[in-house]
GROMACS .gro file of C-alpha atoms in nm:
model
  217
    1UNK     CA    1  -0.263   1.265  -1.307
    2UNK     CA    2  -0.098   1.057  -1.117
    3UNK     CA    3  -0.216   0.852  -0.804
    4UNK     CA    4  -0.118   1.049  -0.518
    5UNK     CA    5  -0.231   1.376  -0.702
    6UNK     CA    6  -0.547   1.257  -0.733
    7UNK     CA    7  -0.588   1.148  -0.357
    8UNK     CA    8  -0.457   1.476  -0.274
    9UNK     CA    9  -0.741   1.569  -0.506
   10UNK     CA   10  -1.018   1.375  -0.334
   11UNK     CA   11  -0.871   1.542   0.011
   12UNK     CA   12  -0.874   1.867  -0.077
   13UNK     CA   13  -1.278   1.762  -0.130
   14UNK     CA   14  -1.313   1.760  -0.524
   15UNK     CA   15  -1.504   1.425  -0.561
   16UNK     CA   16  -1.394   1.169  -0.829
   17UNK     CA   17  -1.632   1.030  -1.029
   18UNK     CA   18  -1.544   0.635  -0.976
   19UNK     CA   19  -1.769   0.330  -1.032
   20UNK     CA   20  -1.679   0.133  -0.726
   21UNK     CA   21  -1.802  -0.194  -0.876
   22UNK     CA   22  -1.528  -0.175  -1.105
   23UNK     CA   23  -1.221  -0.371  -0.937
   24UNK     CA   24  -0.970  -0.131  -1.066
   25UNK     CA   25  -1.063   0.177  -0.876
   26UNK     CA   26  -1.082   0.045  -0.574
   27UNK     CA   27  -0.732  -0.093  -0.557
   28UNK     CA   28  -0.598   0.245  -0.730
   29UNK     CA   29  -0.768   0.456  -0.451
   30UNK     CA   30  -0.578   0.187  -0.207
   31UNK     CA   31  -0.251   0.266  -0.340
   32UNK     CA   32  -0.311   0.631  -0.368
   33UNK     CA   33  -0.437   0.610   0.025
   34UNK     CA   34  -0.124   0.416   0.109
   35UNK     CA   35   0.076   0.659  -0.088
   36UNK     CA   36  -0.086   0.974   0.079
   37UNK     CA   37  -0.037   0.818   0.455
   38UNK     CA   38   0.305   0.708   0.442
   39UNK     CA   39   0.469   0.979   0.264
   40UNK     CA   40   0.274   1.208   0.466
   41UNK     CA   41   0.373   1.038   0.798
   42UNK     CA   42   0.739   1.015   0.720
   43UNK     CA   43   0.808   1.340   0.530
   44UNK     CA   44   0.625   1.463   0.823
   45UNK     CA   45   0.790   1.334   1.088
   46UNK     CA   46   1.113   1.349   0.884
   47UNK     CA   47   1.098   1.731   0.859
   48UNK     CA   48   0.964   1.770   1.241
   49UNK     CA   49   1.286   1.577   1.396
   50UNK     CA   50   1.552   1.723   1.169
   51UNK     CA   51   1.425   2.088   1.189
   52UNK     CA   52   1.666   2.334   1.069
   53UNK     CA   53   1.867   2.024   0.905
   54UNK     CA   54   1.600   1.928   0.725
   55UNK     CA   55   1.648   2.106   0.418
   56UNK     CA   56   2.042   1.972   0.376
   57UNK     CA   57   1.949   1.655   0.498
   58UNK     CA   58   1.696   1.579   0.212
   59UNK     CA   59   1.924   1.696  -0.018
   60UNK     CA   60   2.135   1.418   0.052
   61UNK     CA   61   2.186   1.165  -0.178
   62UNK     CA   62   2.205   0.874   0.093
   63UNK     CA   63   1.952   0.987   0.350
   64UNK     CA   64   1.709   1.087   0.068
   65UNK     CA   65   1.771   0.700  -0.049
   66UNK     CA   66   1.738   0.613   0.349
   67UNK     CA   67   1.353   0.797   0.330
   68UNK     CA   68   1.276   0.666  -0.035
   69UNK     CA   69   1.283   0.280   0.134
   70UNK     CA   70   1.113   0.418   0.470
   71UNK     CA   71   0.824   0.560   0.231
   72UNK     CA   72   0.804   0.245   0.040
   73UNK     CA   73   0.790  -0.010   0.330
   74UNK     CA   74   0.535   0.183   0.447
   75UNK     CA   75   0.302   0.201   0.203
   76UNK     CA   76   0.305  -0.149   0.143
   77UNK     CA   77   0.193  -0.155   0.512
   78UNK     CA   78  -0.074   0.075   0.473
   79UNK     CA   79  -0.217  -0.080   0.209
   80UNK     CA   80  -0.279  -0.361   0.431
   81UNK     CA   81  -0.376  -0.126   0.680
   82UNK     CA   82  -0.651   0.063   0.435
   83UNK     CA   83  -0.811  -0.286   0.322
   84UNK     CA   84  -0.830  -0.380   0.728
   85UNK     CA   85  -0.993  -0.095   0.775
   86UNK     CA   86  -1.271  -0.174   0.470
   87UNK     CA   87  -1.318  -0.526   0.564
   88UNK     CA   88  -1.375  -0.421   0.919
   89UNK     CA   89  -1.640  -0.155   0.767
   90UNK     CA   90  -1.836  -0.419   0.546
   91UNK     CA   91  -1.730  -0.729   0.727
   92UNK     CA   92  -2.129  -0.718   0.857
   93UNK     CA   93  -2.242  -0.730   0.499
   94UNK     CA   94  -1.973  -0.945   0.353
   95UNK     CA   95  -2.071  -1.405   0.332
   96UNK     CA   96  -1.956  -1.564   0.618
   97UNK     CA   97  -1.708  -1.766   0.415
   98UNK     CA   98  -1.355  -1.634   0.617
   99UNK     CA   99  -1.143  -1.837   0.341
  100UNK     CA  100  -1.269  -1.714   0.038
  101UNK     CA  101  -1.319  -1.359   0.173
  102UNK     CA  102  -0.927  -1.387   0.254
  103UNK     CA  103  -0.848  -1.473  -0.098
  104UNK     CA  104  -1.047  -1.210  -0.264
  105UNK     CA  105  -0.874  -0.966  -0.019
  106UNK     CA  106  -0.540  -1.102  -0.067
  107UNK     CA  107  -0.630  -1.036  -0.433
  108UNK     CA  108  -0.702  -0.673  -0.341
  109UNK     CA  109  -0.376  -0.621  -0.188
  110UNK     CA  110  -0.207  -0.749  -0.446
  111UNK     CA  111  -0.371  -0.572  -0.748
  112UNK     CA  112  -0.293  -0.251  -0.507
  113UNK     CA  113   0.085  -0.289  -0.466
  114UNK     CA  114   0.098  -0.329  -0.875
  115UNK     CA  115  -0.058   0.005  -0.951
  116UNK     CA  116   0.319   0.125  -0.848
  117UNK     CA  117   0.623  -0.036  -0.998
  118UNK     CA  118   0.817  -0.249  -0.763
  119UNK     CA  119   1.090   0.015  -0.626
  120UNK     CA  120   1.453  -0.025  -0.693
  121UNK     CA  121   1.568  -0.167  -0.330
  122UNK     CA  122   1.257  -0.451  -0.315
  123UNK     CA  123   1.481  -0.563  -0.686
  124UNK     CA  124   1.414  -0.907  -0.792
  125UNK     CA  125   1.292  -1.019  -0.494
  126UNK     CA  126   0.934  -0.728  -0.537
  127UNK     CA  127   0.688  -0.769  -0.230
  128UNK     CA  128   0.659  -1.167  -0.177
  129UNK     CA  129   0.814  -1.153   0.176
  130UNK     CA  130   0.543  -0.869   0.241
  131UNK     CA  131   0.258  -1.034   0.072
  132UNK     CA  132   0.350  -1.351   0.323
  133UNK     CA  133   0.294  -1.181   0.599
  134UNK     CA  134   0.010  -0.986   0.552
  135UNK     CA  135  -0.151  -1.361   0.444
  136UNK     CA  136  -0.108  -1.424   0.816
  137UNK     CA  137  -0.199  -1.088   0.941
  138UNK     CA  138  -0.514  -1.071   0.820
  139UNK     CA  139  -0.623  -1.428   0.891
  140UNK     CA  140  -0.555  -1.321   1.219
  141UNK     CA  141  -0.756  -0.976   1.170
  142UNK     CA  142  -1.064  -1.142   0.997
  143UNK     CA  143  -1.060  -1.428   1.362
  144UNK     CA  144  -1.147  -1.081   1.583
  145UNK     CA  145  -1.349  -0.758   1.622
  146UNK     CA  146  -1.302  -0.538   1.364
  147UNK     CA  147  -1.046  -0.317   1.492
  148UNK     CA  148  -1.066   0.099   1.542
  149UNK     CA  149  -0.835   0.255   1.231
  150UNK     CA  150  -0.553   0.399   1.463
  151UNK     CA  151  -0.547   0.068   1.640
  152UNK     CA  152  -0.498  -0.047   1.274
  153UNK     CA  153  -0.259   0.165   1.205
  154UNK     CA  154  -0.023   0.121   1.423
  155UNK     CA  155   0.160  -0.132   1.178
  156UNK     CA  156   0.201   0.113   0.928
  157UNK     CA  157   0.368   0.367   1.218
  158UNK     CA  158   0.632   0.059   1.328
  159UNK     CA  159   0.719   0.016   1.022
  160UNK     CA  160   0.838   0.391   0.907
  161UNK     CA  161   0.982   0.375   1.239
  162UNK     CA  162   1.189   0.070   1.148
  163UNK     CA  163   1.343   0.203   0.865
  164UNK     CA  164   1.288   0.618   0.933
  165UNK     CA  165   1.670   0.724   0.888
  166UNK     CA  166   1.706   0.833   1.272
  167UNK     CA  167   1.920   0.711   1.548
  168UNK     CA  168   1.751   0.419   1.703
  169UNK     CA  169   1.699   0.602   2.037
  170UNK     CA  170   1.564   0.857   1.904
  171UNK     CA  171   1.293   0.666   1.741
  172UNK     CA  172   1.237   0.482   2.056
  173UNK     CA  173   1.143   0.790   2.224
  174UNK     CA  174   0.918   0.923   1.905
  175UNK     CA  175   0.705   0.608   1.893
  176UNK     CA  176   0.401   0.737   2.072
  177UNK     CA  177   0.429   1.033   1.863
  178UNK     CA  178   0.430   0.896   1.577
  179UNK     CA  179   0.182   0.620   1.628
  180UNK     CA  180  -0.052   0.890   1.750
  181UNK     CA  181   0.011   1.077   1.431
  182UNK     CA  182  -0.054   0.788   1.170
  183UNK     CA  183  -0.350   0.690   1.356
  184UNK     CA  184  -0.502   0.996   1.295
  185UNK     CA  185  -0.412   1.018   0.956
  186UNK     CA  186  -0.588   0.698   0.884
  187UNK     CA  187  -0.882   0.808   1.064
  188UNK     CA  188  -0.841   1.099   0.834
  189UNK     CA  189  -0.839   0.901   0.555
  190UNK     CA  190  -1.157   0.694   0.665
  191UNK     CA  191  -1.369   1.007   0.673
  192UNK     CA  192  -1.252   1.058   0.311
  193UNK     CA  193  -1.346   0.715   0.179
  194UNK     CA  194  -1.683   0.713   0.310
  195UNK     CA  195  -1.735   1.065   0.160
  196UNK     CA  196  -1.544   0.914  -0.179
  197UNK     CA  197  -1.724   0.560  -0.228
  198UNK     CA  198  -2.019   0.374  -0.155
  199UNK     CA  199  -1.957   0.123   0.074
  200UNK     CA  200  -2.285  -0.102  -0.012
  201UNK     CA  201  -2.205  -0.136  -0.326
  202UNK     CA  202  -1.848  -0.229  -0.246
  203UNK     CA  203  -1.984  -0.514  -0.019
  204UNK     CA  204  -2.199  -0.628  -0.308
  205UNK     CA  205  -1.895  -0.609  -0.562
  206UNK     CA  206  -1.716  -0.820  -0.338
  207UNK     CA  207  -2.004  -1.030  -0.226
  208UNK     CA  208  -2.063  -1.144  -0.595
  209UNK     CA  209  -1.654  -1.201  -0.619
  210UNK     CA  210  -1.664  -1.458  -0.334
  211UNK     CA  211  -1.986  -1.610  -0.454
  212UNK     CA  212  -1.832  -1.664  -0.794
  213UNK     CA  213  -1.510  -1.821  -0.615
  214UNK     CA  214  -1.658  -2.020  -0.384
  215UNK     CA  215  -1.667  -2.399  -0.441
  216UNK     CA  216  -2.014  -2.512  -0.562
  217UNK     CA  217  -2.214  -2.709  -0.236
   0.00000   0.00000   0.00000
């Protein structure tokens, strides 16, 4: 079964019997999250712009290249997105210790983006650029409030936008939309992850990471 299926899966309400203390769950049900919102978002909005188009359009070979790298970008953003969203959810229950809490999260991000192979426009050059700036994103993040999950996800909307395969007027005038429409998806997705995973014993899992990273006093 493959990621997405089984986030489909845990949407549809079927629960999946995961340990979260086990690192490799929780960074598969990151990618299959990230998977779910931003071919969701774009296939959605993709099929809502183009209407009676749609079906021709997808057909073809360039624009359905065109969507493949929209999809992609995006779900490396909402991967960043989803582990904003759970550090903002535990952050009360997390050590204080901002830089050693950014590496283990950094970590996370990066054990999420491998449980996909690196897709064929990203080539040699795989997610580095990405994994830069989301070093500085959530350095920034972590210095605030927690934020609310459509505020969140409003990265992961600018960035489908960037690269949706519409004129760029057009996605000028769609960007409330589609913000609007992400954001709810990811609020969506929230509700799913608290029904899907025990969020104390995440904390702890990663509590006992940064303890063991952390340089001794």
């Amino acid at each position: 079964m493959s990621l997405f299926e089984t986030f489909k899966k845990m949407l549809g309400g079927t629960r999946i019997e995961r340990k979260v203390a086990d690192w490799d769950p929780v960074a598969a049900a990151i990618s299959a999250g990230a998977a779910y919102l931003a071919q969701g978002s774009s296939y959605a909005y993709l099929r809502a712009r183009t209407l009676l188009a749609g079906p021709r359009l997808f057909q073809d070979e360039g624009f359905s290249y065109a969507l493949q790298i929209c999809k992609w970008e995006g779900y490396a953003v909402a991967s960043q997105d989803i582990i904003l969203m759970i550090e903002g959810e535990i952050r009360a229950q997390l050590p204080r210790d901002v830089a050693t809490k950014k590496t283990i999260l950094m970590q996370m991000y990066k054990a999420a983006l491998e449980c996909e192979p690196v897709p064929e426009h990203r080539g040699e050059q795989g997610w580095d650029d990405v994994i830069a700036r989301f070093d500085h994103r959530l350095e920034a993040f972590m210095a605030n409030k927690p934020a609310r999950p459509d505020d969140i996800a409003t990265a992961t909307a600018l960035c489908l936008l960037e690269h949706a395969p519409i004129d760029e007027l057009v996605r000028k005038a769609d960007q409330v939309m589609v913000i609007n429409n992400v954001g709810f998806r990811l609020i969506e997705l929230q509700t799913k992850l608290r029904q899907q995973f025990d969020f104390n014993e995440l904390a702890q899992m990663l509590a006992k990471r940064m303890s063991a990273l952390a340089p001794a006093s």
